[in-house]
């Protein structure tokens, strides 16, 4: 018996899959390495910033304290000329320090938010995703930096209205933004590190209130390092806030500053803060 003739294959079967249907046959290659890390850091930062759309009152209320520092403390000490500032009006000298202070005050209590996320079950859900812990912390840290940047803009506007002579050079203002973000990233990571140790909001608030003013007064935000006692000068040299203020003062006022050292310290401090907070994130979620 003769075999049945073979059924001819459709001509379309011999052709390659159309380009538009390739994704139905071969899955797209997943992003790996630094690309996926940056994407997840950006996603976490965007999630944190979305919270501002629901409650902007935090930014408005936090603007009151720096305004009072500039209006009362700055104006008063400008008149009495009690602090040597190298010929710069004291209000001008103070403005960069208040920018750094207001940014730090926003970031230093950032750990409370991550404890709240732990209590609400959000942190556990984030930790079971493929997102690295370092990306979670970095996203939150730079979101804190963006919030602090908005706060710094408010302080700059107030200072300009009070007659502070600041530069408006775009490159210098970009450098100011970088310094604010890096400093805020460090202090937010410091807060999240403390949260990973104490585990409760009440303890974190107590420690945060205990360290904010020493960090502020132990820096060059209010007075030059040269007028400090020796022990306070030693504290100022290991205080990242001092390097942030030095960079802001040099960029905004054009005074002498060690910008390479300032940015180097801020980058290293932010990196160490991210590392320490990431290592304690799992303990916080348990």
CSV table of C-alpha atoms in Angstrom, one decimal:
chain,number,residue,atom,x,y,z
A,1,UNK,CA,0.0,0.0,0.0
A,2,UNK,CA,1.4,3.4,-0.9
A,3,UNK,CA,1.9,5.9,1.9
A,4,UNK,CA,-0.4,8.8,2.2
A,5,UNK,CA,1.1,11.9,0.8
A,6,UNK,CA,2.6,14.2,3.4
A,7,UNK,CA,0.6,17.3,4.2
A,8,UNK,CA,2.5,20.3,3.0
A,9,UNK,CA,3.6,22.7,5.8
A,10,UNK,CA,2.0,26.1,5.7
A,11,UNK,CA,4.3,28.7,4.2
A,12,UNK,CA,4.0,30.8,7.4
A,13,UNK,CA,5.5,28.0,9.4
A,14,UNK,CA,8.8,28.3,7.5
A,15,UNK,CA,9.0,32.0,8.2
A,16,UNK,CA,10.6,33.4,11.3
A,17,UNK,CA,8.3,34.7,14.0
A,18,UNK,CA,7.2,38.2,13.4
A,19,UNK,CA,9.2,40.7,15.5
A,20,UNK,CA,6.0,41.7,17.4
A,21,UNK,CA,5.4,38.1,18.5
A,22,UNK,CA,8.9,37.4,19.8
A,23,UNK,CA,8.0,38.4,23.3
A,24,UNK,CA,5.2,35.7,23.3
A,25,UNK,CA,7.8,33.0,22.5
A,26,UNK,CA,11.0,34.2,24.2
A,27,UNK,CA,10.7,36.2,27.5
A,28,UNK,CA,12.6,39.4,27.7
A,29,UNK,CA,16.0,39.3,29.4
A,30,UNK,CA,15.7,40.6,32.9
A,31,UNK,CA,17.7,43.6,34.0
A,32,UNK,CA,20.6,42.6,36.3
A,33,UNK,CA,23.4,44.3,38.2
A,34,UNK,CA,23.5,48.0,38.7
A,35,UNK,CA,20.5,48.6,36.4
A,36,UNK,CA,18.0,46.8,38.5
A,37,UNK,CA,19.5,48.2,41.7
A,38,UNK,CA,19.1,51.8,40.4
A,39,UNK,CA,15.6,51.0,39.2
A,40,UNK,CA,14.6,49.7,42.6
A,41,UNK,CA,16.2,52.6,44.5
A,42,UNK,CA,14.3,55.0,42.2
A,43,UNK,CA,11.1,53.1,42.8
A,44,UNK,CA,11.5,53.2,46.6
A,45,UNK,CA,12.3,56.9,46.5
A,46,UNK,CA,9.2,57.6,44.4
A,47,UNK,CA,7.0,55.6,46.8
A,48,UNK,CA,8.3,57.7,49.8
A,49,UNK,CA,7.8,61.0,48.0
A,50,UNK,CA,4.2,60.0,47.1
A,51,UNK,CA,3.4,60.4,50.7
A,52,UNK,CA,3.9,64.2,50.4
A,53,UNK,CA,0.9,64.4,48.1
A,54,UNK,CA,-1.4,63.3,50.9
A,55,UNK,CA,0.1,65.4,53.7
A,56,UNK,CA,2.1,68.6,52.9
A,57,UNK,CA,1.5,70.1,56.3
A,58,UNK,CA,4.8,68.6,57.5
A,59,UNK,CA,6.8,70.8,55.2
A,60,UNK,CA,4.9,73.9,56.2
A,61,UNK,CA,5.1,73.3,60.0
A,62,UNK,CA,8.8,72.5,59.8
A,63,UNK,CA,9.5,75.8,58.1
A,64,UNK,CA,8.5,77.7,61.3
A,65,UNK,CA,11.6,76.7,63.3
A,66,UNK,CA,14.3,77.8,60.8
A,67,UNK,CA,12.3,81.0,60.2
A,68,UNK,CA,12.5,81.7,63.9
A,69,UNK,CA,16.2,81.0,64.0
A,70,UNK,CA,16.9,83.5,61.2
A,71,UNK,CA,14.4,86.1,62.4
A,72,UNK,CA,15.2,86.1,66.1
A,73,UNK,CA,18.6,84.5,66.7
A,74,UNK,CA,20.2,85.8,63.4
A,75,UNK,CA,18.9,89.3,63.6
A,76,UNK,CA,19.8,89.7,67.3
A,77,UNK,CA,23.4,88.4,67.0
A,78,UNK,CA,23.9,90.5,63.9
A,79,UNK,CA,23.2,93.6,66.0
A,80,UNK,CA,25.3,92.7,69.0
A,81,UNK,CA,28.3,91.4,66.9
A,82,UNK,CA,29.3,88.9,69.6
A,83,UNK,CA,30.5,86.1,67.3
A,84,UNK,CA,33.5,86.7,64.9
A,85,UNK,CA,32.5,85.8,61.4
A,86,UNK,CA,35.4,87.3,59.4
A,87,UNK,CA,33.6,90.4,58.2
A,88,UNK,CA,30.4,88.6,57.1
A,89,UNK,CA,27.1,89.7,58.6
A,90,UNK,CA,26.1,87.1,61.2
A,91,UNK,CA,22.7,86.5,59.5
A,92,UNK,CA,24.6,85.6,56.3
A,93,UNK,CA,26.9,83.4,58.2
A,94,UNK,CA,24.0,81.7,60.0
A,95,UNK,CA,21.8,80.9,57.0
A,96,UNK,CA,23.8,77.9,55.6
A,97,UNK,CA,23.9,76.5,59.1
A,98,UNK,CA,20.1,76.7,59.4
A,99,UNK,CA,19.7,75.1,56.1
A,100,UNK,CA,21.8,72.1,57.3
A,101,UNK,CA,20.0,72.1,60.7
A,102,UNK,CA,16.5,72.0,59.1
A,103,UNK,CA,17.6,69.2,56.8
A,104,UNK,CA,19.0,67.2,59.7
A,105,UNK,CA,15.9,67.6,61.8
A,106,UNK,CA,13.8,66.1,59.0
A,107,UNK,CA,16.1,63.2,58.5
A,108,UNK,CA,17.0,62.3,62.1
A,109,UNK,CA,13.5,61.1,62.9
A,110,UNK,CA,13.1,59.1,59.7
A,111,UNK,CA,13.5,55.9,61.6
A,112,UNK,CA,10.1,56.4,63.1
A,113,UNK,CA,8.6,55.9,59.7
A,114,UNK,CA,10.3,52.6,59.2
A,115,UNK,CA,9.1,51.4,62.6
A,116,UNK,CA,5.6,52.4,61.7
A,117,UNK,CA,6.0,50.4,58.4
A,118,UNK,CA,7.1,47.4,60.5
A,119,UNK,CA,4.1,47.7,62.8
A,120,UNK,CA,1.7,48.0,59.8
A,121,UNK,CA,3.2,44.9,58.1
A,122,UNK,CA,4.6,46.8,55.1
A,123,UNK,CA,8.2,46.2,55.9
A,124,UNK,CA,7.8,42.4,56.0
A,125,UNK,CA,6.2,42.5,52.5
A,126,UNK,CA,9.0,44.6,51.2
A,127,UNK,CA,11.7,42.3,52.5
A,128,UNK,CA,10.2,39.2,50.8
A,129,UNK,CA,10.5,41.0,47.4
A,130,UNK,CA,13.7,40.5,45.3
A,131,UNK,CA,14.7,44.1,46.1
A,132,UNK,CA,18.0,44.2,48.0
A,133,UNK,CA,17.9,45.6,51.5
A,134,UNK,CA,20.5,48.2,50.5
A,135,UNK,CA,18.2,49.4,47.7
A,136,UNK,CA,15.3,49.8,50.2
A,137,UNK,CA,17.5,51.8,52.6
A,138,UNK,CA,19.0,53.9,49.8
A,139,UNK,CA,15.6,54.7,48.4
A,140,UNK,CA,14.4,55.9,51.7
A,141,UNK,CA,17.6,57.8,52.4
A,142,UNK,CA,17.5,59.8,49.2
A,143,UNK,CA,13.7,60.4,49.6
A,144,UNK,CA,14.6,62.0,52.9
A,145,UNK,CA,17.2,64.0,51.0
A,146,UNK,CA,14.6,65.3,48.6
A,147,UNK,CA,12.3,66.2,51.4
A,148,UNK,CA,15.2,68.1,53.1
A,149,UNK,CA,15.9,69.8,49.7
A,150,UNK,CA,12.4,71.2,49.7
A,151,UNK,CA,12.8,72.4,53.2
A,152,UNK,CA,16.2,74.0,52.3
A,153,UNK,CA,14.5,75.8,49.4
A,154,UNK,CA,12.1,77.4,52.0
A,155,UNK,CA,15.0,78.5,54.1
A,156,UNK,CA,16.8,80.0,51.1
A,157,UNK,CA,13.7,82.0,50.2
A,158,UNK,CA,13.3,83.3,53.8
A,159,UNK,CA,17.0,84.2,53.9
A,160,UNK,CA,16.8,86.0,50.6
A,161,UNK,CA,13.8,88.0,51.9
A,162,UNK,CA,15.9,89.0,54.9
A,163,UNK,CA,18.6,90.3,52.7
A,164,UNK,CA,21.2,87.5,52.9
A,165,UNK,CA,23.7,87.9,50.1
A,166,UNK,CA,23.8,84.5,48.5
A,167,UNK,CA,25.0,83.3,45.1
A,168,UNK,CA,22.4,82.3,42.4
A,169,UNK,CA,25.0,80.6,40.2
A,170,UNK,CA,23.2,77.4,38.9
A,171,UNK,CA,26.3,75.2,39.4
A,172,UNK,CA,26.8,76.3,42.9
A,173,UNK,CA,23.1,75.8,43.7
A,174,UNK,CA,23.5,72.3,42.2
A,175,UNK,CA,26.4,71.7,44.6
A,176,UNK,CA,24.2,72.9,47.5
A,177,UNK,CA,21.5,70.4,46.5
A,178,UNK,CA,24.0,67.6,46.4
A,179,UNK,CA,25.4,68.5,49.9
A,180,UNK,CA,21.9,68.7,51.4
A,181,UNK,CA,20.9,65.3,49.9
A,182,UNK,CA,24.1,63.6,51.0
A,183,UNK,CA,23.9,65.0,54.6
A,184,UNK,CA,20.2,64.1,54.9
A,185,UNK,CA,20.9,60.6,53.6
A,186,UNK,CA,23.5,60.1,56.3
A,187,UNK,CA,21.2,61.3,59.1
A,188,UNK,CA,18.2,59.4,57.9
A,189,UNK,CA,20.4,56.2,57.8
A,190,UNK,CA,21.6,57.0,61.3
A,191,UNK,CA,18.0,57.2,62.4
A,192,UNK,CA,17.1,53.9,60.7
A,193,UNK,CA,20.2,52.3,62.3
A,194,UNK,CA,19.1,53.4,65.8
A,195,UNK,CA,15.6,52.1,64.9
A,196,UNK,CA,17.1,48.7,64.2
A,197,UNK,CA,18.8,48.7,67.6
A,198,UNK,CA,16.0,50.1,69.9
A,199,UNK,CA,13.0,48.7,67.9
A,200,UNK,CA,10.4,51.0,69.4
A,201,UNK,CA,9.2,54.5,68.4
A,202,UNK,CA,9.3,55.9,72.0
A,203,UNK,CA,13.0,55.0,72.5
A,204,UNK,CA,13.9,56.3,69.0
A,205,UNK,CA,12.2,59.6,69.7
A,206,UNK,CA,14.0,59.9,73.0
A,207,UNK,CA,17.4,59.2,71.5
A,208,UNK,CA,16.7,61.4,68.5
A,209,UNK,CA,15.9,64.3,70.7
A,210,UNK,CA,19.0,63.6,72.8
A,211,UNK,CA,21.4,63.7,69.9
A,212,UNK,CA,20.0,66.4,67.6
A,213,UNK,CA,21.0,69.5,69.6
A,214,UNK,CA,24.5,68.1,70.5
A,215,UNK,CA,25.0,67.5,66.8
A,216,UNK,CA,23.9,71.0,66.0
A,217,UNK,CA,25.8,72.8,68.7
A,218,UNK,CA,28.8,70.6,68.1
A,219,UNK,CA,29.2,71.8,64.6
A,220,UNK,CA,30.2,75.1,62.9
A,221,UNK,CA,26.6,76.0,62.1
A,222,UNK,CA,26.4,78.8,64.8
A,223,UNK,CA,30.0,79.8,65.3
A,224,UNK,CA,33.4,79.2,63.9
A,225,UNK,CA,35.4,76.2,65.0
A,226,UNK,CA,38.2,78.5,66.2
A,227,UNK,CA,36.1,79.9,69.0
A,228,UNK,CA,35.2,76.5,70.4
A,229,UNK,CA,37.0,74.9,73.4
A,230,UNK,CA,39.4,72.2,72.4
A,231,UNK,CA,37.1,69.2,73.3
A,232,UNK,CA,34.3,70.7,71.2
A,233,UNK,CA,36.7,71.3,68.3
A,234,UNK,CA,37.5,67.5,68.4
A,235,UNK,CA,33.7,66.8,68.3
A,236,UNK,CA,33.2,69.1,65.4
A,237,UNK,CA,35.9,67.4,63.4
A,238,UNK,CA,34.1,64.0,63.5
A,239,UNK,CA,30.6,65.6,63.0
A,240,UNK,CA,29.4,65.2,59.4
A,241,UNK,CA,27.1,68.2,59.9
A,242,UNK,CA,30.3,70.4,60.2
A,243,UNK,CA,31.4,69.3,56.7
A,244,UNK,CA,27.9,69.9,55.3
A,245,UNK,CA,27.8,73.4,56.7
A,246,UNK,CA,31.3,74.2,55.4
A,247,UNK,CA,30.3,73.1,51.9
A,248,UNK,CA,27.0,75.1,52.0
A,249,UNK,CA,28.8,78.2,53.4
A,250,UNK,CA,31.5,78.1,50.7
A,251,UNK,CA,29.0,77.5,47.9
A,252,UNK,CA,26.3,80.0,48.9
A,253,UNK,CA,28.5,82.8,50.4
A,254,UNK,CA,31.8,82.3,48.5
A,255,UNK,CA,33.8,81.9,51.7
A,256,UNK,CA,36.9,79.7,51.9
A,257,UNK,CA,35.8,76.0,52.1
A,258,UNK,CA,37.4,72.6,51.7
A,259,UNK,CA,34.9,71.3,49.2
A,260,UNK,CA,36.8,68.2,48.2
A,261,UNK,CA,37.1,67.1,51.9
A,262,UNK,CA,33.5,68.1,52.6
A,263,UNK,CA,32.0,66.1,49.8
A,264,UNK,CA,34.4,63.2,50.5
A,265,UNK,CA,33.3,63.0,54.1
A,266,UNK,CA,29.6,63.3,53.2
A,267,UNK,CA,29.8,60.5,50.6
A,268,UNK,CA,31.7,58.1,53.0
A,269,UNK,CA,29.3,58.9,55.8
A,270,UNK,CA,26.2,58.3,53.6
A,271,UNK,CA,27.7,55.0,52.3
A,272,UNK,CA,28.5,53.8,55.9
A,273,UNK,CA,25.0,54.8,57.0
A,274,UNK,CA,23.4,52.8,54.2
A,275,UNK,CA,25.6,49.8,55.1
A,276,UNK,CA,24.8,49.9,58.8
A,277,UNK,CA,21.0,50.5,58.3
A,278,UNK,CA,20.8,47.7,55.8
A,279,UNK,CA,22.5,45.2,58.1
A,280,UNK,CA,20.0,45.9,60.9
A,281,UNK,CA,16.9,46.0,58.7
A,282,UNK,CA,16.2,42.3,59.1
A,283,UNK,CA,16.4,42.6,62.9
A,284,UNK,CA,13.9,45.4,62.8
A,285,UNK,CA,11.4,43.2,60.8
A,286,UNK,CA,11.6,40.2,63.2
